Coordinates of C-alpha atoms and ligand atoms in Angstrom, one line a residue:
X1 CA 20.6 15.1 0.3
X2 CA 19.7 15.1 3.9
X3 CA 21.0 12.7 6.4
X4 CA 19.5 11.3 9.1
X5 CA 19.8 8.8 12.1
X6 CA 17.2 5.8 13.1
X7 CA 15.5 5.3 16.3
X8 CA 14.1 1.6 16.7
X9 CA 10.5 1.3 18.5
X10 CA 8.3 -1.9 19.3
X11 CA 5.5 -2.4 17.4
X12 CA 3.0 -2.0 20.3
X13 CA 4.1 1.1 21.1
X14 CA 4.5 2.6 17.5
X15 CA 0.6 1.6 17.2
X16 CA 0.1 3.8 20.4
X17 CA 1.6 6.6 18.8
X18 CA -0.8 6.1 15.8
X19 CA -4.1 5.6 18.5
X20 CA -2.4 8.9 20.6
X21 CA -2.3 11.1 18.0
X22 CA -5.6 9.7 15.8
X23 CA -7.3 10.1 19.0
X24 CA -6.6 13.7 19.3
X25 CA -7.2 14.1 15.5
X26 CA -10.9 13.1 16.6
X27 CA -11.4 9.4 15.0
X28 CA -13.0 7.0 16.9
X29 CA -11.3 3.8 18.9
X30 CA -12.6 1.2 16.0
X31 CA -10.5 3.6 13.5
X32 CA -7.5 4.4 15.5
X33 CA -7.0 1.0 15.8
X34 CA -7.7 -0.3 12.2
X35 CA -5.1 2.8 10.9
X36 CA -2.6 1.7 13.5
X37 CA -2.7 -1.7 12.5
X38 CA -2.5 -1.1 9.0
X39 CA 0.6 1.6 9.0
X40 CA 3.1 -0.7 11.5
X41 CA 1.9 -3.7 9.7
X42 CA 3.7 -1.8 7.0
X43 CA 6.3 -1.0 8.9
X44 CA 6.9 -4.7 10.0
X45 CA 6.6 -6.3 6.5
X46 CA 9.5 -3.8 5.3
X47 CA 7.2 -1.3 3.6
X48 CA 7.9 1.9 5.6
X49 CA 6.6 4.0 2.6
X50 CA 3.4 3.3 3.6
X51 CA 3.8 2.9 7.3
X52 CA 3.5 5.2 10.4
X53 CA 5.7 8.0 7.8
X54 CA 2.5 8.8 6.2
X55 CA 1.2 10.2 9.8
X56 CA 2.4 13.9 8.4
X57 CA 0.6 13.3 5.3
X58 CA -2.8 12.4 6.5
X59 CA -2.4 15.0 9.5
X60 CA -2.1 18.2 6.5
X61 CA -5.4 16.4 4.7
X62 CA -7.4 16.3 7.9
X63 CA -6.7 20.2 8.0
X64 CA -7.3 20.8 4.7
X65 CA -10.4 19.5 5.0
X66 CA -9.5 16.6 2.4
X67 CA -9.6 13.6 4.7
X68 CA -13.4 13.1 6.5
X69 CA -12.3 10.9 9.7
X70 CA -15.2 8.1 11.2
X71 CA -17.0 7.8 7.6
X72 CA -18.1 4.4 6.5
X73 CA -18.6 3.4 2.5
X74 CA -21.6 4.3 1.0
X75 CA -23.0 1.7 -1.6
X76 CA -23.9 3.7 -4.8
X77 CA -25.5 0.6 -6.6
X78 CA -25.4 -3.2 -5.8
X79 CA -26.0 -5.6 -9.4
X80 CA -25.5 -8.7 -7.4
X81 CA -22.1 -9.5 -8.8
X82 CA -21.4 -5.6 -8.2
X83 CA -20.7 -3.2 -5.3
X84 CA -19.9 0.2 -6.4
X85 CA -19.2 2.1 -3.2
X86 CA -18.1 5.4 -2.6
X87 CA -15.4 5.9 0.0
X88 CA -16.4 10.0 1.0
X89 CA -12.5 10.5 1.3
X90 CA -12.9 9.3 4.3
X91 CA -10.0 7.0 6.2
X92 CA -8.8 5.2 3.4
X93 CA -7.7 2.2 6.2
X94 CA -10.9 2.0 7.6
X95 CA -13.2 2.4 4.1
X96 CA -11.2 -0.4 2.6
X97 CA -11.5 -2.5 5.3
X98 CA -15.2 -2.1 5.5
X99 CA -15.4 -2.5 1.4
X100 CA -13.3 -5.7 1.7
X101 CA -15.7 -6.9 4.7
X102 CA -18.8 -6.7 2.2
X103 CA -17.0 -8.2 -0.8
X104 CA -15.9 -11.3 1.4
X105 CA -19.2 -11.1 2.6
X106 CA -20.8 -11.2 -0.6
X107 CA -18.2 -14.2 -2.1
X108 CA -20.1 -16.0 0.7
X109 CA -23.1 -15.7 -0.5
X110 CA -22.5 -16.2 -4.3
X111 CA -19.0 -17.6 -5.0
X112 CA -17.3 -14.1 -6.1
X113 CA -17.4 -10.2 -5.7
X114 CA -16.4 -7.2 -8.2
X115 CA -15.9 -3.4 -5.7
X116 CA -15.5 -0.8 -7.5
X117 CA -14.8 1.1 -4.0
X118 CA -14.1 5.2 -5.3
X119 CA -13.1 8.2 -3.5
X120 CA -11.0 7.3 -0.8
X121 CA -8.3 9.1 1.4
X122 CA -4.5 6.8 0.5
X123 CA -5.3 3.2 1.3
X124 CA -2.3 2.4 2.4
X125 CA -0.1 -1.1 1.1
X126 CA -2.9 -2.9 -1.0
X127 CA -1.1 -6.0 0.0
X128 CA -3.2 -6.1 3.2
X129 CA -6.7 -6.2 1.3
X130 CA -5.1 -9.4 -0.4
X131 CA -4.4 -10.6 3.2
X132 CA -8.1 -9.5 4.3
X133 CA -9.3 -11.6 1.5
X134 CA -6.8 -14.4 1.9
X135 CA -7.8 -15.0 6.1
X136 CA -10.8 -16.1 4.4
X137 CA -9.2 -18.5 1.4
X138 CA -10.4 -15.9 -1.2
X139 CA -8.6 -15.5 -4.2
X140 CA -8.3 -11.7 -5.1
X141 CA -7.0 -9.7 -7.3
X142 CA -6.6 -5.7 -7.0
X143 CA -6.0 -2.7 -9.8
X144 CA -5.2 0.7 -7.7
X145 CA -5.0 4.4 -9.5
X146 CA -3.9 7.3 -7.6
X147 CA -5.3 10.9 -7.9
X148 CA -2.3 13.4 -6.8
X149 CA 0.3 15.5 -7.7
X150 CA 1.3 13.7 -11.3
X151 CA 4.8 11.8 -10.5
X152 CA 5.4 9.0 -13.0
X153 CA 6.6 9.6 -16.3
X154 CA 4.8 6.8 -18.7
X155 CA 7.1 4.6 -20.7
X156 CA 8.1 7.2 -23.5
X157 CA 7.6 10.5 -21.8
X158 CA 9.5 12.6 -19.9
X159 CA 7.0 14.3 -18.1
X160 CA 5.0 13.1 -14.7
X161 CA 1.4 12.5 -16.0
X162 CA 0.5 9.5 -13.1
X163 CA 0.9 8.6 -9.9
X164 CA 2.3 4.7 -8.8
X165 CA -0.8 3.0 -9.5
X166 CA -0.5 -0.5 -7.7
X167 CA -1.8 -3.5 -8.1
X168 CA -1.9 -6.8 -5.7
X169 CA -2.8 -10.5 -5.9
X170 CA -3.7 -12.6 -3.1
X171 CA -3.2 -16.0 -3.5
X172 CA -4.2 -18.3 -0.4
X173 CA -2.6 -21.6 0.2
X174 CA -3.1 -24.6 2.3
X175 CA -2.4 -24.0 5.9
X176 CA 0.3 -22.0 5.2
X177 CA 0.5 -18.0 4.7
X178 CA -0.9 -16.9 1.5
X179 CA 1.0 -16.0 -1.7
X180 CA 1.0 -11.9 -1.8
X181 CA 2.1 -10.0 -5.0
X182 CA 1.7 -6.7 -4.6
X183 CA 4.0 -3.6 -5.6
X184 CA 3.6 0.2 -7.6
X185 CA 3.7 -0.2 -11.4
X186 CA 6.4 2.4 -10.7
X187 CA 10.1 1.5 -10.2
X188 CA 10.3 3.0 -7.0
X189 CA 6.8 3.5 -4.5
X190 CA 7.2 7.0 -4.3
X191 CA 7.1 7.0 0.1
X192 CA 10.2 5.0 -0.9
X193 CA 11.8 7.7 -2.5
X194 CA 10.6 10.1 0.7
X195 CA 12.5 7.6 2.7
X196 CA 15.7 7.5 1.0
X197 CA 15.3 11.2 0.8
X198 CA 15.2 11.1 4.8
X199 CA 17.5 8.7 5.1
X200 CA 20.1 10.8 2.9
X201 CA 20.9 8.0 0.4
X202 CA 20.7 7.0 -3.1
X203 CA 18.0 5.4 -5.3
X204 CA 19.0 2.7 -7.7
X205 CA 20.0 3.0 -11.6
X206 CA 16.5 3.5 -13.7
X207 CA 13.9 4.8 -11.3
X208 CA 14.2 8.8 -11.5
X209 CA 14.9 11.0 -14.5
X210 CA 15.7 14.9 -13.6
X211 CA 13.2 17.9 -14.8
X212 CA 14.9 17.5 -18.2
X213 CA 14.7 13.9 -18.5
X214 CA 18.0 12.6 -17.5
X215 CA 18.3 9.8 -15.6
X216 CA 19.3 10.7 -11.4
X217 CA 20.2 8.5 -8.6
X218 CA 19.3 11.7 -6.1
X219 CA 15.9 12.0 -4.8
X220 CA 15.9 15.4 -4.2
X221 CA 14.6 15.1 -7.4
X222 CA 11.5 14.4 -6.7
X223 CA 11.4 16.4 -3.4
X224 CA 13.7 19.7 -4.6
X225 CA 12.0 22.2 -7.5
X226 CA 12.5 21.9 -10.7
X227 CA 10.9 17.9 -10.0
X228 CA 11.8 15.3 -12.1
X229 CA 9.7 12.1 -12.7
X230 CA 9.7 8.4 -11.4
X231 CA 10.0 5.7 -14.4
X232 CA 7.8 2.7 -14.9
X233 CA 8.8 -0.4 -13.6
X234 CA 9.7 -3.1 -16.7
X235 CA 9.3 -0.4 -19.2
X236 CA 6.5 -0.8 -21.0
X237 CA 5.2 -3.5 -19.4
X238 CA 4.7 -1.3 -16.2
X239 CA 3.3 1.5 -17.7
X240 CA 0.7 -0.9 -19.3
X241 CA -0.5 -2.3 -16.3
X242 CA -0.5 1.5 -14.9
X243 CA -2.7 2.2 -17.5
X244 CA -4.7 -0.6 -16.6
X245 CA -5.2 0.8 -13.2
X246 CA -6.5 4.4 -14.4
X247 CA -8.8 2.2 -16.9
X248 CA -10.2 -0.3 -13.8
X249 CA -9.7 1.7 -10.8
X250 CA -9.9 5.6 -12.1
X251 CA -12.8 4.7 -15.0
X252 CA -14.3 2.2 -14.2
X253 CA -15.6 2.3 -10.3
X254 CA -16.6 5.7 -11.2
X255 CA -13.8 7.6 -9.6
X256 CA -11.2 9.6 -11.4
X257 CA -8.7 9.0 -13.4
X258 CA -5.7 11.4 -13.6
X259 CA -6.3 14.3 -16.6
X260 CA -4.1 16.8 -15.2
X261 CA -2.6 18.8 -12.3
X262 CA -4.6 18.0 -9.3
X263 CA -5.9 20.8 -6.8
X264 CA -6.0 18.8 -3.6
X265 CA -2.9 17.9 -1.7
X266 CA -4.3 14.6 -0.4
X267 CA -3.5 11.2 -1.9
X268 CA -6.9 9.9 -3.7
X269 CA -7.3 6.3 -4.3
X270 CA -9.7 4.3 -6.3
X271 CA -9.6 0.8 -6.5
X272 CA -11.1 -2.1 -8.2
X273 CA -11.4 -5.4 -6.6
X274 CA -12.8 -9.0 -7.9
X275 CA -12.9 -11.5 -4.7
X276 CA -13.1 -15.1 -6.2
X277 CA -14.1 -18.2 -4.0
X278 CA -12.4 -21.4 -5.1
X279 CA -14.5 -23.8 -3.4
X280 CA -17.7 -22.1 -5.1
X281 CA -15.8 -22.8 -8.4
X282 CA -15.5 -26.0 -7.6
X283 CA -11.6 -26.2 -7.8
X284 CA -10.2 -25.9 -4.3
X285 CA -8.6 -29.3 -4.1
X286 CA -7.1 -29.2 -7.5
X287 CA -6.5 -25.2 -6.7
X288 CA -4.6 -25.9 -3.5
X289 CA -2.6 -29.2 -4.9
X290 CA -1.4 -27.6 -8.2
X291 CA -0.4 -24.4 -6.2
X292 CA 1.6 -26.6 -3.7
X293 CA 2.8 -28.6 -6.7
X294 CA 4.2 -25.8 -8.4
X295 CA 6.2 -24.2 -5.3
X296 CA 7.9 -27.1 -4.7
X297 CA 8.7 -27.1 -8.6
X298 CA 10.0 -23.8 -8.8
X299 CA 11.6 -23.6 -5.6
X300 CA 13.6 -27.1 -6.5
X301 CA 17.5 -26.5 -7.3
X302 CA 19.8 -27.4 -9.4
X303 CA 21.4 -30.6 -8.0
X304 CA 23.6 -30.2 -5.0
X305 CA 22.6 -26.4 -4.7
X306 CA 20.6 -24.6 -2.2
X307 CA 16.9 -23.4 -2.6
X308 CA 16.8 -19.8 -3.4
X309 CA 13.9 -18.4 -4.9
X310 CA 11.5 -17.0 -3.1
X311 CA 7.6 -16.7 -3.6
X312 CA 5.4 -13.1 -3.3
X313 CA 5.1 -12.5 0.2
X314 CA 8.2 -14.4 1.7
X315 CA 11.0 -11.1 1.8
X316 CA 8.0 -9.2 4.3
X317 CA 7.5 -11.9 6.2
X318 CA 11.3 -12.2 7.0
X319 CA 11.5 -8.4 7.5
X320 CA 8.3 -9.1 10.0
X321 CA 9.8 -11.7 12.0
X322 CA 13.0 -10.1 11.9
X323 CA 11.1 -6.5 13.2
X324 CA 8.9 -8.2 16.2
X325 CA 11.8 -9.5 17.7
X326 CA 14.2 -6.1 17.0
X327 CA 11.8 -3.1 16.8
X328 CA 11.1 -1.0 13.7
X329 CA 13.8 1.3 12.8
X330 CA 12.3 4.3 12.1
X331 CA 14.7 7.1 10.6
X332 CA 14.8 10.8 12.9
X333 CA 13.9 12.9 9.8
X334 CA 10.5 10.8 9.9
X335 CA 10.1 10.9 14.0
X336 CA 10.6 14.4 14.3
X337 CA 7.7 14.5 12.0
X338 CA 5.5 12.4 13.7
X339 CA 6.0 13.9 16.6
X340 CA 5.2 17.8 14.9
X341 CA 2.0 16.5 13.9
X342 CA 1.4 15.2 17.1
X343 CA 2.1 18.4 18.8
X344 CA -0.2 20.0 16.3
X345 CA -3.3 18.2 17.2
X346 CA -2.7 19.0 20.8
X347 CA -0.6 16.1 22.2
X348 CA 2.6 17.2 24.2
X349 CA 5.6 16.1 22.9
X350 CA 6.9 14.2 26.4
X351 CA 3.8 11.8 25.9
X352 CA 4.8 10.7 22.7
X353 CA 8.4 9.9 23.5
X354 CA 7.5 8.6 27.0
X355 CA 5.7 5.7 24.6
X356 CA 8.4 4.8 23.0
X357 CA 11.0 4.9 25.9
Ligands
NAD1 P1 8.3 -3.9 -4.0 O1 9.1 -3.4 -5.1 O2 9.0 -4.0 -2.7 O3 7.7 -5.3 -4.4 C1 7.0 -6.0 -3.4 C2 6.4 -7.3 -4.0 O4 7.5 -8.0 -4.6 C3 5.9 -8.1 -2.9 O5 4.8 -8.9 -3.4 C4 7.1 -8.9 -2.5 O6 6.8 -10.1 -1.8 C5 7.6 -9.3 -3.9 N1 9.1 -9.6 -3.8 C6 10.1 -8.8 -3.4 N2 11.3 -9.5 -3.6 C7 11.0 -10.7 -4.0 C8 11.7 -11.9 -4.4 N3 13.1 -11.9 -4.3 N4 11.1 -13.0 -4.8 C9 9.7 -13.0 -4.9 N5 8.9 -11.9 -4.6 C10 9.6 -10.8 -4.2 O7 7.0 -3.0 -3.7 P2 6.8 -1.5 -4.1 O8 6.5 -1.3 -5.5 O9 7.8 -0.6 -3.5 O10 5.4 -1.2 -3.3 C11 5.5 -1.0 -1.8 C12 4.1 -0.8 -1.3 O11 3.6 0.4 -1.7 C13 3.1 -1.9 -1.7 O12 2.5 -2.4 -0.5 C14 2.1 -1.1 -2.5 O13 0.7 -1.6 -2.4 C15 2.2 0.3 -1.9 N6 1.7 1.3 -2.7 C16 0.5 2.0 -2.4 C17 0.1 3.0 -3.2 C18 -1.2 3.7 -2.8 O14 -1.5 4.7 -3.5 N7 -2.0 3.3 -1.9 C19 0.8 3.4 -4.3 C20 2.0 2.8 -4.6 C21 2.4 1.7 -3.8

């Protein structure tokens, strides 16, 4: 395992490293900023898997010809209660953000929304679509499949045949932030495995098994040849819902689901979103006041104890608070590979770390 030390940078300047080096990349000023929004808003909410680490990754598609910066969605077909879009691999930060825009849109109009959105560069932490949808008290729901390099074994098998399909629920309240569900059907998110792998530590019991099936806490495993596999999450219960995921995001929006090794090095994602209005139903009182009824139900302890569940949502927006006022710590395995990318593209080195100084 590697080892590695952390540097901590403001979130303002972390999205200027984004815009610097998206800039030079070529996408335009209305994309930079929607991609540097997206990746440190992962980075705040705890879920550095899918924040500015992924810089590297997009950088390789964009010269591989696998990521089409400054595309918008195409709508393939509209049936009213239907958007089928395709996504032209561009920005998968931008394209979902437009796709969300016309499904909120369109649960204006007529009370709810299906997008079948296909063919997008990685969209990132699917919890922020919920949140798109949620800034408008929307109920949404939202099944994710992932065309890559095979990395999840399903519940049975030893060998990698998926990727870490996620899936997220957004699940507004009354004047206060929504409810967000939203995690990979996998034990681990694999970017989670890259970080511990950067970071030089351990994974937890029951998330990796070795090329021959054996379980491993290392994740060199899934980073060192011969490559092991990530397990479901909840046994078969995860792999159910990941298969729910190929089914609704990789079959049914028209995009792929996984059949075997995968030529392209970019992450793929399809995903298939219904956007519900509950004032169209005609429930948002009773909505809101059963919701609110119930969290104060399930948070309520045991006499004389203190409160300690949580809800879906609440651990990132401690981690948020908690990073706005500290920084984001952001480990030197990662930076250095910012920064290469960076320099890749043309922007000098001295620029980058003058904006985080
Ligand atoms: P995770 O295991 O950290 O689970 C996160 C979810 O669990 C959140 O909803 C969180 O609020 C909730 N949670 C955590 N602790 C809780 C507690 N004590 N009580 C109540 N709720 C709690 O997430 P993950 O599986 O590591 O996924 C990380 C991110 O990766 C997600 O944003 C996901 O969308 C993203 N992802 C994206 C892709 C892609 O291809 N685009 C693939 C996989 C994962």
């Amino acid at each position: 395992m590697k080892s590695a030390q952390e540097i901590t940078i403001g979130s303002d300047a972390l999205k200027q490293v984004v815009n610097t080096i998206f800039r030079a990349a070529g996408s335009n000023e209305r994309e930079c900023g929607l991609l540097a929004d997206h990746l440190v808003e992962a980075n705040l909410k705890g879920h550095d898997s899918h924040g500015v680490g992924m810089i590297p990754a997009y950088v390789t598609s964009l010269k591989a010809g696998e990521l089409m910066l400054n595309t918008a969605p195409t709508v393939l077909r509209d049936t009213g209660g239907a958007l089928v879009l395709d996504g032209g691999l561009g920005l998968g930060q931008s394209i979902a953000y437009d796709a969300m825009e016309l499904g909120i849109q369109r649960t204006r109009e007529t009370g709810s929304a299906i997008i079948a959105l296909r063919n997008c560069h990685h969209i990132g932490r699917i919890g922020h679509w919920a949140e798109q949808c949620a800034r408008q008290g929307f109920v949404s729901v939202h099944f994710v499949n992932v065309v890559s390099e095979p990395v999840v074994a399903p519940f049975g098998g030893k060998l990698p045949k998926l990727v870490t399909n996620p899936v997220a629920i957004g699940i507004p309240r009354a004047e206060v932030e929504p409810v967000i569900v939203d995690f990979a059907t996998s034990k681990l998110a694999h970017g989670k495995i890259r970080v511990a792998y950067n970071k030089g530590v351990s994974v937890p019991d029951g998330t990796l098994i070795d090329s021959e099936g054996r379980p491993t806490n290392d994740p060199a495993a899934m980073f060192e040849p011969p490559t092991g596999a990530i397990l479901p999450f909840g046994e078969h219960k995860g792999w159910a819902l990941a298969f729910a995921c190929e089914a609704l995001a990789g079959a049914l929006t028209g995009g792929l689901a996984m059949k075997g090794p995968v030529t392209q090095k970019a992450i793929v994602n399809n995903m298939f979103s219904i956007i519900i209005s509950p004032e169209a139903m005609g429930t948002q009182a009773s909505y809101l006041s059963e919701l609110e009824d119930f969290v104060r139900w399930v948070q309520l302890p045991a006499k004389g104890e203190v409160p300690t569940v949580l809800l879906p949502g609440d651990p990132e927006r401690t981690t948020k608070a908690k990073r706005l006022a500290k920084g984001i710590p952001v480990d030197a395995n990662s930076w250095a590979h910012i920064i290469a990318s960076g320099v890749s593209l043309g922007v000098l080195e001295a620029e980058l770390s003058a904006l985080i100084a």
